[in-house]
DNA sequence: AAAAATCCCTAGTAAAAAACTAGGGATTAA
DNA sequence: TTAATCCCTAGTTTTTTACTAGGGATTTTT
């Protein structure tokens, strides 16, 4: 039940873009440094996010990446689905399952994992990047 | 965010033992056949469950395995923790974390994963093997 | 025009984990 | 004594993970 580094690092990167959201694109190098991630590896992750339409890129000097939508309109669930695939502890409980498990219709353990999936989905879809930024801000304030 | 076959198969085996819970131990071969699992592999999983005190074994002919406690008193969470380790999408949100992530105290993405963990834990700890058996019974009834 | 800063793409790789398989030993009931 | 079990551990294959490497394309700056 572990998240891979794709989801882990990818969310950090998206959070970083959200924290610095504005008119200017942010070079990946900067994100990688701030979040302490390998730039080359992050490049692969952000390519996936770009193809999925969650970030836009600007090429050339002074280029970089920028969120395709407002941080308010991107949820953690959006990011994780793109990087980790369908949210589901088992394949047979993914929303897009077309499989052929012959116990599909009465598998009791499957029902358990469906409930787990639903509870994960509810959490991930309820948190936006903007929520994360606000939380960071609150922590910052409470330390003053 | 995938469960491994350990948790998957292990839960099926425990559910099978719960369905047939009584005075007699159940040979692993029977469980493996009913749940369509490799007996050799299942042996390794049940050894882990036995060492953790969730099942008892009876050796020799007519031997087998039996739940160490009533199905009412064993939750899915118990089984999964034994087979998959601490429930946590990331190491740093496991209950036993002693690590040294320097962002530990203010990491926002960590807060997200803590919420996910809590929601998974709540589901897994709220379902007992007996609940699973009851659900199976209901499905059976509703088909008549 | 040249140089520098970026994004873009793909192939390769090393390490780890997952998912078993295999087989022999110990114990106990029939 | 035999057969049915559990018990244990070593080995293997496959898959996944988590990168690294490097060259090309595009755009801004000098």
Short mmCIF file of N, CA, C and O (backbone and C1' of nucleotides) in Angstrom, two decimals, chain A residues 4-5 9 38 40-41 43-44 59-62, chain D residues 17-22 24-29:
data_model
loop_
_atom_site.label_atom_id
_atom_site.label_comp_id
_atom_site.label_asym_id
_atom_site.label_seq_id
_atom_site.Cartn_x
_atom_site.Cartn_y
_atom_site.Cartn_z
N UNK A 4 4.44 5.36 -4.86
CA UNK A 4 5.79 5.38 -5.43
C UNK A 4 6.32 6.82 -5.42
O UNK A 4 5.59 7.77 -5.14
N UNK A 5 7.60 6.93 -5.77
CA UNK A 5 8.17 8.29 -5.79
C UNK A 5 7.54 9.15 -6.87
O UNK A 5 7.59 10.38 -6.78
N UNK A 9 6.98 12.64 -5.47
CA UNK A 9 7.74 13.77 -6.00
C UNK A 9 6.86 14.65 -6.87
O UNK A 9 6.97 15.88 -6.85
N UNK A 38 15.79 15.11 -8.05
CA UNK A 38 16.63 15.00 -9.23
C UNK A 38 15.94 15.65 -10.41
O UNK A 38 14.80 15.33 -10.74
N UNK A 40 16.58 15.52 -13.66
CA UNK A 40 16.32 14.61 -14.77
C UNK A 40 15.10 13.74 -14.54
O UNK A 40 14.30 13.53 -15.44
N UNK A 41 15.00 13.26 -13.34
CA UNK A 41 13.88 12.38 -13.03
C UNK A 41 12.57 13.18 -13.03
O UNK A 41 11.56 12.77 -13.60
N UNK A 43 11.90 15.70 -14.67
CA UNK A 43 11.55 16.01 -16.04
C UNK A 43 10.58 14.97 -16.61
O UNK A 43 9.64 15.29 -17.32
N UNK A 44 10.86 13.74 -16.29
CA UNK A 44 9.99 12.67 -16.79
C UNK A 44 8.61 12.76 -16.17
O UNK A 44 7.59 12.50 -16.82
N UNK A 59 9.00 27.05 -23.63
CA UNK A 59 10.36 26.64 -23.98
C UNK A 59 11.29 27.84 -24.07
O UNK A 59 10.86 28.98 -24.14
N UNK A 60 12.58 27.52 -24.12
CA UNK A 60 13.59 28.55 -24.29
C UNK A 60 14.01 29.21 -22.99
O UNK A 60 13.45 28.93 -21.92
N UNK A 61 14.98 30.09 -23.10
CA UNK A 61 15.47 30.82 -21.93
C UNK A 61 14.30 31.58 -21.31
O UNK A 61 13.41 32.03 -22.02
N UNK A 62 14.30 31.68 -20.00
CA UNK A 62 13.19 32.30 -19.24
C UNK A 62 11.92 31.46 -19.32
O UNK A 62 10.85 31.93 -18.97
P DT D 17 6.11 0.32 -9.90
"O5'" DT D 17 7.52 0.83 -9.37
"C5'" DT D 17 8.14 0.11 -8.31
"C4'" DT D 17 9.49 0.71 -8.05
"C3'" DT D 17 9.52 2.22 -8.11
"O3'" DT D 17 10.12 2.64 -6.90
"C1'" DT D 17 11.27 1.28 -9.44
P DA D 18 10.10 4.17 -6.50
"O5'" DA D 18 11.50 4.66 -7.08
"C5'" DA D 18 12.70 4.09 -6.57
"C4'" DA D 18 13.84 4.59 -7.40
"C3'" DA D 18 13.78 6.11 -7.68
"O3'" DA D 18 15.07 6.65 -7.52
"C1'" DA D 18 14.07 4.94 -9.66
P DC D 19 15.23 8.14 -6.94
"O5'" DC D 19 15.57 9.17 -8.07
"C5'" DC D 19 15.67 8.98 -9.47
"C4'" DC D 19 16.76 8.04 -9.86
"C3'" DC D 19 17.80 8.70 -10.72
"O3'" DC D 19 19.02 8.84 -10.01
"C1'" DC D 19 16.91 6.70 -11.75
P DT D 20 20.01 10.01 -10.56
"O5'" DT D 20 20.69 9.38 -11.85
"C5'" DT D 20 21.40 8.15 -11.76
"C4'" DT D 20 22.01 7.87 -13.12
"C3'" DT D 20 22.75 9.07 -13.70
"O3'" DT D 20 23.96 8.57 -14.26
"C1'" DT D 20 21.10 8.33 -15.22
P DA D 21 25.10 9.62 -14.74
"O5'" DA D 21 25.12 9.39 -16.32
"C5'" DA D 21 24.26 8.43 -16.90
"C4'" DA D 21 24.25 8.65 -18.41
"C3'" DA D 21 24.91 9.94 -18.88
"O3'" DA D 21 25.71 9.62 -20.00
"C1'" DA D 21 22.65 9.89 -19.61
P DG D 22 26.74 10.68 -20.62
"O5'" DG D 22 25.95 11.13 -21.91
"C5'" DG D 22 25.38 10.14 -22.77
"C4'" DG D 22 24.47 10.82 -23.75
"C3'" DG D 22 24.97 12.21 -24.19
"O3'" DG D 22 24.76 12.37 -25.58
"C1'" DG D 22 22.79 12.36 -23.46
P DG D 24 22.29 15.39 -31.62
"O5'" DG D 24 20.79 15.94 -31.58
"C5'" DG D 24 19.69 15.04 -31.75
"C4'" DG D 24 18.40 15.79 -31.51
"C3'" DG D 24 18.31 17.12 -32.28
"O3'" DG D 24 17.02 17.21 -32.89
"C1'" DG D 24 17.92 17.50 -29.98
P DA D 25 16.70 18.48 -33.84
"O5'" DA D 25 15.76 19.32 -32.86
"C5'" DA D 25 14.48 18.79 -32.50
"C4'" DA D 25 13.73 19.87 -31.75
"C3'" DA D 25 13.63 21.20 -32.52
"O3'" DA D 25 12.29 21.67 -32.39
"C1'" DA D 25 14.64 21.57 -30.40
P DT D 26 11.85 23.00 -33.11
"O5'" DT D 26 11.96 24.04 -31.93
"C5'" DT D 26 11.11 23.90 -30.79
"C4'" DT D 26 11.43 25.01 -29.82
"C3'" DT D 26 11.30 26.41 -30.39
"O3'" DT D 26 10.36 27.09 -29.58
"C1'" DT D 26 13.31 26.18 -29.16
P DT D 27 9.66 28.44 -30.11
"O5'" DT D 27 10.45 29.52 -29.27
"C5'" DT D 27 10.31 29.51 -27.86
"C4'" DT D 27 11.42 30.29 -27.22
"C3'" DT D 27 11.50 31.74 -27.67
"O3'" DT D 27 11.24 32.52 -26.53
"C1'" DT D 27 13.64 30.74 -27.50
P DT D 28 10.92 34.06 -26.69
"O5'" DT D 28 12.11 34.68 -25.83
"C5'" DT D 28 12.28 34.26 -24.48
"C4'" DT D 28 13.71 34.53 -24.08
"C3'" DT D 28 14.10 36.00 -24.10
"O3'" DT D 28 14.50 36.32 -22.79
"C1'" DT D 28 15.75 34.65 -25.16
P DT D 29 14.81 37.87 -22.44
"O5'" DT D 29 16.40 37.91 -22.57
"C5'" DT D 29 17.16 36.96 -21.82
"C4'" DT D 29 18.62 37.05 -22.23
"C3'" DT D 29 19.16 38.47 -22.25
"O3'" DT D 29 20.36 38.46 -21.48
"C1'" DT D 29 19.69 37.36 -24.27
#
